[in-house]
Coordinates of C-alpha atoms in Angstrom, one line a residue:
Chain V
X1 CA 9.3 13.2 8.4
X2 CA 12.6 11.1 8.7
X3 CA 14.0 13.5 6.1
X4 CA 12.8 16.5 8.1
X5 CA 14.4 15.0 11.2
X6 CA 17.7 14.5 9.4
X7 CA 17.5 18.0 8.0
X8 CA 16.9 19.5 11.4
X9 CA 19.7 17.5 12.9
X10 CA 22.1 18.8 10.3
X11 CA 21.0 22.4 10.8
X12 CA 21.2 22.3 14.5
X13 CA 24.3 20.2 14.6
X14 CA 22.5 18.3 17.4
X15 CA 21.5 14.7 17.1
X16 CA 19.5 15.3 20.3
X17 CA 15.9 14.7 21.4
X18 CA 14.7 16.2 24.6
X19 CA 12.4 14.0 26.6
X20 CA 9.4 16.0 27.9
X21 CA 8.6 13.6 30.7
X22 CA 7.4 15.9 33.4
X23 CA 6.7 14.4 36.9
X24 CA 5.6 16.7 39.7
X25 CA 8.9 16.5 41.5
X26 CA 10.6 18.3 38.5
X27 CA 8.0 21.0 38.3
X28 CA 9.3 24.2 40.1
X29 CA 7.3 25.2 43.1
X30 CA 6.2 28.6 41.7
X31 CA 4.6 26.9 38.7
X32 CA 2.9 24.3 40.9
X33 CA 1.6 27.1 43.2
X34 CA 0.1 29.2 40.5
X35 CA -1.6 26.2 38.8
X36 CA -3.0 24.9 42.1
X37 CA -4.3 28.4 43.0
X38 CA -6.2 28.3 39.8
X39 CA -7.4 24.7 39.6
X40 CA -6.7 23.3 43.1
X41 CA -4.7 20.1 43.9
X42 CA -6.5 18.2 41.2
X43 CA -5.5 16.4 38.0
X44 CA -6.4 19.6 36.3
X45 CA -4.1 21.6 38.5
X46 CA -1.3 19.1 37.8
X47 CA -2.0 19.1 34.1
X48 CA -1.8 22.9 34.1
X49 CA 1.5 22.9 35.9
X50 CA 3.0 20.3 33.6
X51 CA 1.8 22.3 30.5
X52 CA 3.3 25.6 31.8
X53 CA 6.5 23.9 32.7
X54 CA 6.8 22.3 29.3
X55 CA 6.0 25.5 27.5
X56 CA 8.6 27.4 29.2
X57 CA 11.3 24.8 28.6
X58 CA 10.4 24.5 24.9
X59 CA 10.5 28.3 24.6
X60 CA 14.1 28.2 25.8
X61 CA 15.5 25.4 23.9
X62 CA 13.5 24.9 20.6
X63 CA 16.1 26.7 18.5
X64 CA 18.9 24.3 19.6
X65 CA 17.3 20.9 18.9
X66 CA 15.5 19.1 16.2
X67 CA 13.0 17.1 18.2
X68 CA 11.2 16.5 21.4
X69 CA 10.0 13.2 22.9
X70 CA 7.1 13.5 25.2
X71 CA 6.6 10.3 27.3
X72 CA 2.8 9.8 27.2
X73 CA 2.8 7.9 30.6
X74 CA 3.8 11.0 32.4
X75 CA 0.7 12.6 31.2
X76 CA -1.6 9.6 31.2
X77 CA -1.0 9.3 35.0
X78 CA -3.2 12.4 35.4
X79 CA -6.0 10.8 33.5
X80 CA -8.0 12.9 30.9
X81 CA -6.5 16.2 32.1
X82 CA -3.0 14.9 31.6
X83 CA -3.9 13.8 28.1
X84 CA -5.0 17.2 27.4
X85 CA -1.7 18.6 28.6
X86 CA 0.0 16.0 26.3
X87 CA -1.9 17.1 23.3
X88 CA -1.3 20.8 24.0
X89 CA 2.5 20.0 24.3
X90 CA 2.5 18.1 21.0
X91 CA 0.6 20.9 19.3
X92 CA 2.9 23.6 20.7
X93 CA 6.1 21.7 19.8
X94 CA 4.8 21.3 16.2
X95 CA 4.1 25.0 16.1
X96 CA 7.7 25.6 17.1
X97 CA 8.7 23.4 14.1
X98 CA 10.1 20.7 16.4
X99 CA 9.7 17.0 15.3
X100 CA 7.5 15.3 17.9
X101 CA 8.4 11.7 18.7
X102 CA 5.7 10.4 21.0
X103 CA 6.9 7.8 23.3
X104 CA 3.8 5.7 23.6
X105 CA 5.2 2.1 23.2
X106 CA 1.9 0.9 21.8
X107 CA 1.5 -2.4 20.0
X108 CA -1.4 -4.8 19.8
X109 CA -3.1 -7.2 17.3
X110 CA -3.7 -6.0 13.8
X111 CA -7.0 -4.1 14.0
X112 CA -6.1 -2.6 17.3
X113 CA -2.6 -1.5 16.2
X114 CA -4.4 0.0 13.3
X115 CA -6.5 2.1 15.7
X116 CA -3.3 3.2 17.7
X117 CA -1.6 4.1 14.3
X118 CA -4.6 6.0 13.1
X119 CA -5.0 7.8 16.5
X120 CA -1.4 8.9 16.8
X121 CA -0.1 9.3 13.3
X122 CA -3.0 9.2 10.9
X123 CA -6.6 10.0 10.3
X124 CA -9.8 8.3 11.4
X125 CA -13.0 8.3 9.4
X126 CA -16.0 9.7 11.2
X127 CA -19.0 9.5 8.9
X128 CA -17.6 10.9 5.6
X129 CA -15.0 13.2 7.3
X130 CA -11.4 12.3 8.1
X131 CA -10.3 13.5 11.6
X132 CA -7.0 13.6 13.4
X133 CA -6.5 12.5 17.0
X134 CA -3.1 13.2 18.6
X135 CA -1.3 13.7 15.4
X136 CA 2.4 13.3 16.3
X137 CA 5.2 12.8 13.9
X138 CA 6.8 9.6 15.2
X139 CA 5.7 7.0 17.8
X140 CA 7.5 4.2 19.6
X141 CA 6.2 0.7 19.0
X142 CA 6.5 -2.5 21.0
X143 CA 7.3 -5.6 18.8
X144 CA 6.2 -8.4 21.3
X145 CA 3.1 -9.2 19.0
X146 CA 5.2 -9.5 15.8
X147 CA 4.5 -8.2 12.3
X148 CA 0.7 -8.0 12.8
X149 CA 1.2 -5.4 15.5
X150 CA 3.7 -3.3 13.6
X151 CA 2.6 -3.4 10.0
X152 CA -0.5 -1.3 10.6
X153 CA 1.8 1.5 11.8
X154 CA 4.0 1.1 8.8
X155 CA 1.0 1.4 6.5
X156 CA 0.0 4.7 8.2
X157 CA 3.6 5.8 8.0
X158 CA 3.7 5.2 4.3
X159 CA 0.4 7.3 3.8
X160 CA 1.5 10.1 6.1
X161 CA 5.3 10.1 5.6
X162 CA 5.7 9.7 9.3
X163 CA 7.7 7.2 11.2
X164 CA 8.1 4.7 14.1
X165 CA 10.8 3.5 16.4
X166 CA 10.5 -0.1 17.3
X167 CA 11.7 -1.2 20.8
X168 CA 14.7 -3.4 20.2
X169 CA 17.1 -3.2 23.2
X170 CA 15.7 -1.0 25.9
X171 CA 17.8 1.0 28.3
X172 CA 16.5 -0.4 31.6
X173 CA 18.4 -2.9 33.8
X174 CA 16.1 -5.8 33.3
X175 CA 15.8 -5.4 29.6
X176 CA 17.8 -8.5 29.1
X177 CA 15.3 -10.8 30.8
X178 CA 13.5 -11.2 27.5
X179 CA 15.5 -9.3 24.9
X180 CA 18.9 -11.0 25.6
X181 CA 17.6 -14.5 25.6
X182 CA 19.5 -16.6 23.1
X183 CA 17.3 -17.9 20.3
X184 CA 18.0 -21.3 18.8
X185 CA 18.4 -20.8 15.0
X186 CA 19.6 -22.9 12.2
X187 CA 21.7 -20.0 10.9
X188 CA 23.3 -19.0 14.2
X189 CA 22.0 -18.9 17.7
X190 CA 21.7 -15.1 18.7
X191 CA 19.8 -13.0 21.2
X192 CA 16.2 -11.9 20.7
X193 CA 17.2 -8.3 20.2
X194 CA 19.1 -9.3 17.1
X195 CA 16.2 -11.1 15.7
X196 CA 14.0 -8.0 16.3
X197 CA 16.7 -5.8 14.8
X198 CA 16.7 -8.0 11.7
X199 CA 12.8 -7.6 11.6
X200 CA 13.2 -3.8 11.9
X201 CA 15.6 -3.8 8.9
X202 CA 13.1 -5.9 6.9
X203 CA 10.1 -3.8 7.9
X204 CA 12.1 -0.6 7.2
X205 CA 12.9 -1.7 3.6
X206 CA 9.3 -1.2 2.8
X207 CA 9.2 2.4 4.0
X208 CA 12.3 4.3 3.0
X209 CA 12.9 8.0 3.1
X210 CA 15.8 9.6 1.1
X211 CA 18.7 7.9 3.0
X212 CA 17.1 6.4 6.1
X213 CA 13.9 4.4 6.7
X214 CA 10.8 5.6 8.3
X215 CA 11.2 2.6 10.5
X216 CA 13.7 3.2 13.3
X217 CA 14.7 1.4 16.4
X218 CA 15.1 2.1 20.2
X219 CA 18.4 0.9 21.6
X220 CA 19.5 2.1 25.0
X221 CA 22.6 4.1 25.5
X222 CA 23.3 1.9 28.5
X223 CA 24.0 -1.0 26.1
X224 CA 26.9 0.4 23.8
X225 CA 28.1 -3.1 22.7
X226 CA 24.6 -4.2 21.7
X227 CA 24.3 -0.9 19.9
X228 CA 27.3 -1.5 17.9
X229 CA 26.0 -4.9 16.7
X230 CA 22.5 -3.5 16.0
X231 CA 24.0 -0.5 14.0
X232 CA 25.3 -3.2 11.6
X233 CA 22.2 -5.1 11.4
X234 CA 20.0 -2.2 10.7
X235 CA 22.1 0.1 8.6
X236 CA 19.2 2.2 7.3
X237 CA 17.3 2.4 10.6
X238 CA 17.6 5.6 12.7
X239 CA 18.3 4.6 16.2
X240 CA 16.5 6.5 19.0
X241 CA 18.9 6.2 22.0
X242 CA 17.4 6.8 25.5
X243 CA 19.4 6.4 28.7
X244 CA 21.9 9.2 28.2
X245 CA 22.8 11.1 31.4
X246 CA 20.5 10.2 34.3
X247 CA 20.3 6.5 33.3
X248 CA 24.1 6.3 33.0
X249 CA 24.9 6.6 29.3
X250 CA 27.8 8.9 28.3
X251 CA 28.8 10.6 25.0
X252 CA 31.7 8.2 24.5
X253 CA 29.3 5.2 24.8
X254 CA 27.3 6.6 21.9
X255 CA 29.7 6.7 18.9
X256 CA 28.8 3.3 17.7
X257 CA 25.1 4.1 17.5
X258 CA 26.1 6.5 14.6
X259 CA 26.9 5.6 11.0
X260 CA 30.0 6.8 9.2
X261 CA 28.0 9.7 7.8
X262 CA 27.6 11.1 11.4
X263 CA 23.9 10.3 11.2
X264 CA 21.7 7.3 12.1
X265 CA 21.2 8.1 15.8
X266 CA 19.3 10.6 17.9
X267 CA 20.2 10.7 21.6
X268 CA 17.5 11.3 24.1
X269 CA 17.9 13.0 27.5
X270 CA 14.9 13.7 29.7
X271 CA 15.4 14.6 33.3
X272 CA 19.0 15.6 32.5
X273 CA 17.6 18.5 30.6
X274 CA 14.2 19.3 31.9
X275 CA 15.2 19.0 35.5
X276 CA 18.8 20.3 35.0
X277 CA 18.2 23.0 37.6
X278 CA 18.1 20.3 40.3
X279 CA 21.6 19.3 39.4
X280 CA 24.6 20.7 41.4
X281 CA 26.3 22.0 38.2
X282 CA 23.3 24.1 37.1
X283 CA 22.2 25.2 40.6
X284 CA 23.5 28.6 40.0
X285 CA 20.4 29.3 37.8
X286 CA 18.0 28.8 40.6
X287 CA 14.6 27.2 40.5
X288 CA 13.0 30.4 39.1
X289 CA 15.3 30.2 36.0
X290 CA 14.9 26.5 35.5
X291 CA 14.6 26.8 31.7
X292 CA 17.9 28.6 31.5
X293 CA 19.5 25.6 33.2
X294 CA 17.8 23.4 30.7
X295 CA 19.2 25.5 27.9
X296 CA 22.7 25.2 29.3
X297 CA 22.3 21.5 29.7
X298 CA 21.3 21.1 26.1
X299 CA 24.4 23.0 25.0
X300 CA 26.6 20.9 27.2
X301 CA 25.0 17.7 25.9
X302 CA 25.5 18.9 22.3
X303 CA 29.1 19.5 23.1
X304 CA 29.6 16.1 24.7
X305 CA 28.2 14.3 21.8
X306 CA 30.1 16.4 19.1
X307 CA 33.4 15.7 21.0
X308 CA 32.7 12.0 21.2
X309 CA 31.9 11.8 17.5
X310 CA 34.9 14.0 16.4
X311 CA 37.3 12.0 18.6
X312 CA 36.3 8.6 17.1
X313 CA 38.0 9.4 13.8
Chain J
X1 CA -10.3 -7.5 42.8
X2 CA -9.3 -11.1 41.6
X3 CA -11.6 -12.3 44.5
X4 CA -14.4 -10.1 43.2
X5 CA -13.8 -11.3 39.7
X6 CA -14.1 -14.9 40.8
X7 CA -17.2 -14.3 42.9
X8 CA -18.9 -12.6 40.0
X9 CA -17.9 -15.5 37.6
X10 CA -19.4 -18.0 40.1
X11 CA -22.5 -15.9 40.6
X12 CA -23.2 -15.4 36.9
X13 CA -21.9 -18.8 36.0
X14 CA -20.2 -17.1 33.1
X15 CA -16.4 -17.0 32.8
X16 CA -16.9 -14.4 30.1
X17 CA -15.7 -10.9 29.6
X18 CA -17.2 -8.7 26.9
X19 CA -14.7 -6.6 24.9
X20 CA -16.0 -3.1 24.4
X21 CA -14.0 -2.4 21.4
X22 CA -16.2 -0.1 19.4
X23 CA -15.2 0.9 15.9
X24 CA -17.5 3.1 13.8
X25 CA -18.5 0.3 11.5
X26 CA -20.1 -1.5 14.5
X27 CA -22.1 1.5 15.7
X28 CA -25.6 1.4 14.4
X29 CA -26.6 4.2 11.9
X30 CA -29.3 5.7 14.0
X31 CA -26.8 6.2 16.9
X32 CA -24.2 7.7 14.5
X33 CA -26.8 10.0 13.0
X34 CA -28.0 11.4 16.3
X35 CA -24.4 12.0 17.6
X36 CA -23.4 13.7 14.3
X37 CA -26.4 15.8 14.4
X38 CA -25.4 17.1 17.8
X39 CA -21.6 17.3 17.4
X40 CA -20.9 17.0 13.7
X41 CA -18.7 14.5 12.0
X42 CA -15.9 15.1 14.4
X43 CA -14.0 13.2 17.0
X44 CA -16.5 14.5 19.6
X45 CA -19.3 13.2 17.4
X46 CA -17.7 9.8 17.1
X47 CA -16.9 9.7 20.8
X48 CA -20.6 10.4 21.6
X49 CA -21.7 7.6 19.2
X50 CA -19.3 5.2 20.8
X51 CA -20.4 6.1 24.3
X52 CA -24.1 5.8 23.5
X53 CA -23.5 2.5 21.8
X54 CA -21.5 1.1 24.8
X55 CA -24.1 2.3 27.3
X56 CA -27.0 0.7 25.6
X57 CA -25.0 -2.7 25.3
X58 CA -23.9 -2.5 28.9
X59 CA -27.6 -1.9 29.9
X60 CA -28.6 -5.0 28.1
X61 CA -26.0 -7.4 29.3
X62 CA -24.6 -6.3 32.7
X63 CA -26.6 -8.8 34.7
X64 CA -25.2 -11.7 32.7
X65 CA -21.5 -11.2 32.9
X66 CA -18.8 -10.5 35.5
X67 CA -16.6 -8.1 33.6
X68 CA -16.0 -6.0 30.5
X69 CA -12.7 -5.3 28.6
X70 CA -12.7 -1.9 26.9
X71 CA -9.8 -1.8 24.4
X72 CA -8.3 1.6 24.9
X73 CA -7.0 1.9 21.3
X74 CA -10.5 2.0 20.0
X75 CA -11.0 5.1 22.0
X76 CA -7.5 6.6 21.6
X77 CA -8.0 6.6 17.9
X78 CA -10.4 9.6 18.4
X79 CA -7.9 11.5 20.4
X80 CA -9.0 13.3 23.7
X81 CA -12.7 13.0 22.8
X82 CA -12.2 9.3 22.5
X83 CA -10.4 9.1 25.8
X84 CA -13.3 10.9 27.4
X85 CA -15.6 8.2 26.0
X86 CA -13.3 5.6 27.4
X87 CA -13.4 7.1 30.9
X88 CA -17.2 7.5 30.8
X89 CA -17.5 3.8 29.7
X90 CA -15.1 2.7 32.6
X91 CA -17.1 4.7 35.2
X92 CA -20.5 3.5 33.9
X93 CA -19.4 -0.1 34.0
X94 CA -18.2 0.3 37.5
X95 CA -21.4 1.8 38.6
X96 CA -23.1 -1.4 37.1
X97 CA -20.7 -3.4 39.4
X98 CA -18.9 -4.9 36.5
X99 CA -15.2 -5.6 36.9
X100 CA -13.3 -3.4 34.3
X101 CA -10.3 -4.9 32.6
X102 CA -8.7 -2.1 30.6
X103 CA -6.9 -3.6 27.7
X104 CA -4.1 -1.0 27.5
X105 CA -1.1 -3.3 26.9
X106 CA 1.3 -0.7 28.6
X107 CA 4.7 -1.4 29.7
X108 CA 7.9 0.7 29.9
X109 CA 11.1 1.2 32.0
X110 CA 10.6 1.4 35.7
X111 CA 9.6 5.0 36.4
X112 CA 7.4 5.2 33.4
X113 CA 5.6 1.9 34.2
X114 CA 5.0 3.4 37.6
X115 CA 3.3 6.3 36.0
X116 CA 1.1 4.1 33.9
X117 CA 0.3 1.9 36.9
X118 CA -0.6 4.9 38.9
X119 CA -2.7 6.5 36.1
X120 CA -4.7 3.4 35.4
X121 CA -4.9 1.5 38.7
X122 CA -3.7 3.8 41.5
X123 CA -3.3 7.3 42.8
X124 CA -1.1 10.1 41.9
X125 CA 0.1 12.7 44.3
X126 CA -0.8 16.3 43.4
X127 CA 0.6 18.7 46.0
X128 CA -0.7 17.0 49.2
X129 CA -3.7 15.4 47.6
X130 CA -4.0 12.0 46.2
X131 CA -5.9 11.9 42.8
X132 CA -7.1 9.2 40.6
X133 CA -6.8 9.0 36.9
X134 CA -8.6 6.4 34.8
X135 CA -9.0 4.1 37.9
X136 CA -9.8 0.7 36.2
X137 CA -9.8 -2.6 38.1
X138 CA -7.3 -4.5 35.9
X139 CA -5.0 -3.7 33.1
X140 CA -3.0 -5.7 30.5
X141 CA 0.7 -5.3 30.5
X142 CA 3.4 -6.0 27.9
X143 CA 6.4 -8.0 29.3
X144 CA 9.1 -7.1 26.7
X145 CA 11.0 -4.7 29.1
X146 CA 11.3 -7.4 31.7
X147 CA 10.6 -7.2 35.5
X148 CA 11.4 -3.4 35.7
X149 CA 8.5 -2.8 33.5
X150 CA 6.1 -5.1 35.4
X151 CA 7.0 -4.7 39.1
X152 CA 5.6 -1.1 39.3
X153 CA 2.3 -2.4 38.3
X154 CA 2.5 -5.2 40.8
X155 CA 3.4 -2.7 43.6
X156 CA 0.2 -0.7 42.8
X157 CA -1.8 -3.9 42.6
X158 CA -0.6 -4.8 46.2
X159 CA -1.6 -1.4 47.5
X160 CA -5.0 -1.2 45.6
X161 CA -6.0 -4.9 45.6
X162 CA -6.2 -4.7 41.8
X163 CA -4.6 -6.9 39.1
X164 CA -2.9 -7.2 35.8
X165 CA -2.8 -9.6 32.9
X166 CA 0.6 -10.0 31.3
X167 CA 0.8 -10.8 27.6
X168 CA 2.2 -14.3 27.4
X169 CA 1.0 -15.8 24.1
X170 CA -1.2 -13.4 22.1
X171 CA -4.1 -14.5 19.9
X172 CA -2.9 -13.0 16.6
X173 CA -1.4 -14.9 13.6
X174 CA 2.1 -13.5 14.0
X175 CA 2.4 -13.8 17.7
X176 CA 4.9 -16.7 17.2
X177 CA 7.4 -14.4 15.4
X178 CA 8.8 -13.4 18.9
X179 CA 6.8 -15.4 21.4
X180 CA 7.4 -18.9 19.9
X181 CA 11.2 -18.4 19.4
X182 CA 13.0 -21.3 21.1
X183 CA 15.3 -20.0 23.9
X184 CA 18.5 -21.8 24.6
X185 CA 18.6 -22.8 28.2
X186 CA 20.6 -25.1 30.4
X187 CA 17.6 -26.7 31.9
X188 CA 15.7 -27.2 28.7
X189 CA 15.3 -25.3 25.5
X190 CA 11.8 -23.9 25.4
X191 CA 9.7 -21.1 23.7
X192 CA 9.8 -17.6 24.9
X193 CA 6.2 -17.7 25.9
X194 CA 7.0 -20.4 28.4
X195 CA 9.8 -18.2 29.9
X196 CA 7.3 -15.4 30.2
X197 CA 4.7 -17.7 31.7
X198 CA 7.3 -18.8 34.3
X199 CA 7.9 -15.1 35.1
X200 CA 4.2 -14.6 35.5
X201 CA 4.1 -17.4 38.0
X202 CA 7.0 -15.8 39.9
X203 CA 5.6 -12.4 39.9
X204 CA 2.2 -13.7 40.8
X205 CA 3.5 -15.4 43.9
X206 CA 4.3 -11.9 45.4
X207 CA 0.7 -10.9 45.0
X208 CA -1.9 -13.5 45.9
X209 CA -5.7 -13.2 46.3
X210 CA -7.5 -16.0 48.1
X211 CA -7.1 -18.7 45.5
X212 CA -5.7 -17.0 42.5
X213 CA -3.0 -14.3 42.0
X214 CA -3.6 -10.6 41.2
X215 CA -1.1 -11.3 38.4
X216 CA -2.8 -13.0 35.5
X217 CA -1.8 -13.8 31.9
X218 CA -3.1 -13.3 28.3
X219 CA -3.1 -16.4 26.2
X220 CA -5.1 -16.5 23.0
X221 CA -7.9 -18.9 22.4
X222 CA -6.4 -19.5 19.0
X223 CA -3.5 -21.4 20.6
X224 CA -5.1 -24.2 22.7
X225 CA -2.0 -26.4 22.8
X226 CA 0.1 -23.6 24.2
X227 CA -2.8 -22.8 26.6
X228 CA -2.6 -26.3 28.0
X229 CA 1.1 -26.0 28.7
X230 CA 0.8 -22.5 30.1
X231 CA -2.1 -23.6 32.4
X232 CA 0.4 -26.0 34.1
X233 CA 3.2 -23.5 34.2
X234 CA 1.1 -20.8 35.9
X235 CA -1.4 -22.8 38.1
X236 CA -2.3 -19.7 40.2
X237 CA -2.7 -17.2 37.3
X238 CA -6.1 -16.3 35.9
X239 CA -5.8 -16.5 32.1
X240 CA -7.5 -13.9 30.1
X241 CA -8.4 -15.6 26.8
X242 CA -9.0 -13.3 23.7
X243 CA -9.7 -14.7 20.3
X244 CA -13.0 -16.5 20.9
X245 CA -15.5 -16.2 18.1
X246 CA -14.5 -13.8 15.5
X247 CA -10.8 -14.6 15.8
X248 CA -11.6 -18.3 15.3
X249 CA -11.5 -19.8 18.9
X250 CA -14.3 -22.3 19.9
X251 CA -15.7 -23.4 23.2
X252 CA -14.1 -26.8 22.8
X253 CA -10.6 -25.2 22.4
X254 CA -10.9 -23.5 25.6
X255 CA -11.3 -26.3 28.2
X256 CA -7.6 -26.6 28.8
X257 CA -7.4 -22.9 29.8
X258 CA -9.4 -23.8 32.9
X259 CA -8.2 -25.6 36.0
X260 CA -9.9 -28.6 37.6
X261 CA -11.9 -26.2 39.8
X262 CA -13.6 -24.9 36.8
X263 CA -11.9 -21.5 37.4
X264 CA -8.7 -19.9 36.2
X265 CA -9.8 -18.6 32.8
X266 CA -12.0 -15.8 31.5
X267 CA -12.9 -15.8 27.9
X268 CA -13.2 -12.6 25.9
X269 CA -15.4 -11.9 23.0
X270 CA -15.5 -8.4 21.5
X271 CA -17.2 -8.1 18.1
X272 CA -18.9 -11.4 18.5
X273 CA -21.0 -9.7 21.1
X274 CA -21.1 -6.0 20.5
X275 CA -21.6 -6.4 16.8
X276 CA -23.8 -9.5 17.0
X277 CA -26.5 -7.8 15.2
X278 CA -24.4 -7.8 12.0
X279 CA -24.2 -11.7 12.1
X280 CA -26.7 -13.7 10.1
X281 CA -27.8 -15.7 13.1
X282 CA -28.8 -12.5 15.0
X283 CA -30.1 -10.5 12.0
X284 CA -33.7 -11.0 13.1
X285 CA -33.2 -8.5 15.9
X286 CA -32.5 -5.7 13.4
X287 CA -30.0 -2.9 13.7
X288 CA -32.4 -0.8 16.0
X289 CA -32.4 -3.6 18.5
X290 CA -28.6 -4.3 18.4
X291 CA -28.3 -4.7 22.1
X292 CA -30.8 -7.5 22.2
X293 CA -28.8 -9.3 19.7
X294 CA -25.7 -8.7 22.0
X295 CA -27.7 -10.2 24.9
X296 CA -28.6 -13.3 22.8
X297 CA -25.0 -13.7 21.8
X298 CA -23.8 -13.6 25.4
X299 CA -26.3 -16.3 26.3
X300 CA -25.1 -18.4 23.5
X301 CA -21.5 -18.0 24.4
X302 CA -22.2 -18.8 28.0
X303 CA -24.0 -22.0 26.8
X304 CA -21.1 -22.9 24.5
X305 CA -18.5 -22.6 27.2
X306 CA -20.6 -24.4 29.8
X307 CA -21.2 -27.3 27.4
X308 CA -17.5 -27.5 26.6
X309 CA -16.5 -27.5 30.3
X310 CA -19.2 -30.0 31.3
X311 CA -18.2 -32.4 28.5
X312 CA -14.5 -32.5 29.4
X313 CA -15.3 -34.7 32.4

């Protein structure tokens, strides 16, 4: 799946992943009204609105991008109905041949991580039958529990040729509270995120695709200096980079997340794309044509990143 | 809800939470057969088996214990159908007046943690209507993203009078890979779990019940020495202690997780209770009477902990 992701990045020329993180305040009123008319102001109504919103956006941008990243929390907030909308979104994106990176940030002790791995990437045994749960292509994983919590995902990745992105240095303002703490070490004192990065490189060596590992890392666009260091620590890890756009990251901040081959990173934008119609520069499309605004925003993002990459040489 | 948990611990005399972590290998064959006859060897069949298994156990033990802890991964592995079984289990346990601690280990950047908090503990706005998603009483939270990732949960806890348990020192063998790393600090070098414990105490001060905070901590029974230190660092935090029984923790290891008032900790056992019938000492009950074995195992655990607590004085 890492090979497929890289192929699709090359074909589209867009190292971009669109975050499908719908909150109700992004969903245009006409979609909400229609869904509520059918199902009421219920979690089912919300889930229907979210699904229709996602579907329209995907229909308008799928040919431009290699991958999508649905953030499961935005579905989980609506309970079971939200989870059904999540699954419909995952299935629809796969039908459109998009690589689906499910942003689930799961991670637990061994046997429990195994259940998450199986439910999201693999197959679960029911009687004598193997069944699939959510069946995404990649998931994000939290490393706080150490190797026990990560290795069950890697085992499933090896079996299924799928992948994970391990949280290393997250994009949020307080990420440093734990991740930047300086660890005392005989070799050299260094921040926790470097230790985690070293682990990612070690875990990834067990699970290689053609040129990159199935084990990638999450490093926020908002921390370009740390991205530069982590790029060197994990040369074979693809870096999933959230925080572009709305969170403050810019194209020029991103160049050091990429390797010399122009690969090695995929930049996420969520509300910058899916709620583009709410931004002044795309207001001309109007709320009805929200997905055209999303398409324009993808094209602008693609251009921004391409320019940043070409001007680094 | 922390007050209710404490009241129920006092009434039952059992600082015990039963982990409802069903895997198919625990579910007795007669339950599996019946579920598969109705729904086939599908995720729906598995979810039905899990639900019937849970319900029978809860019916046999609910009067002895204050709380249950369903591990959501064990449901999520079966996709949507599993999540429905999770929700049915949560609702049923609440009907039985059990406190429900959902072991979800969520945690993300601010707006995303807010969605998790709302979906699991609070209410989400749909149009002009407030709706509830999974609606548990407590959830477990991963601290790797720092305060941004935790505070949205605390906000919902304040509104709803519900609670969280933050992962501090987890019970698994590799928990030390990150959590035991020694942090360089002007005051005193100390392990990461102590730093997280200090944060739990600070977060918890913003959200107090009558005698304990709504913000608790997870510390594994398998690390009694660390438990002793963390007990002092977080005097007002309830400690959720996994790892008793099957993971190797014993009653005598647990005394230092409690405060002098005999409160402050709640000990989790999962397979030791729900799969008790598979242990030699409870084999006499037979697979058909698996829930009687679970009841006997709860009584034995209660006795073990009571003895350990009384002999510490």
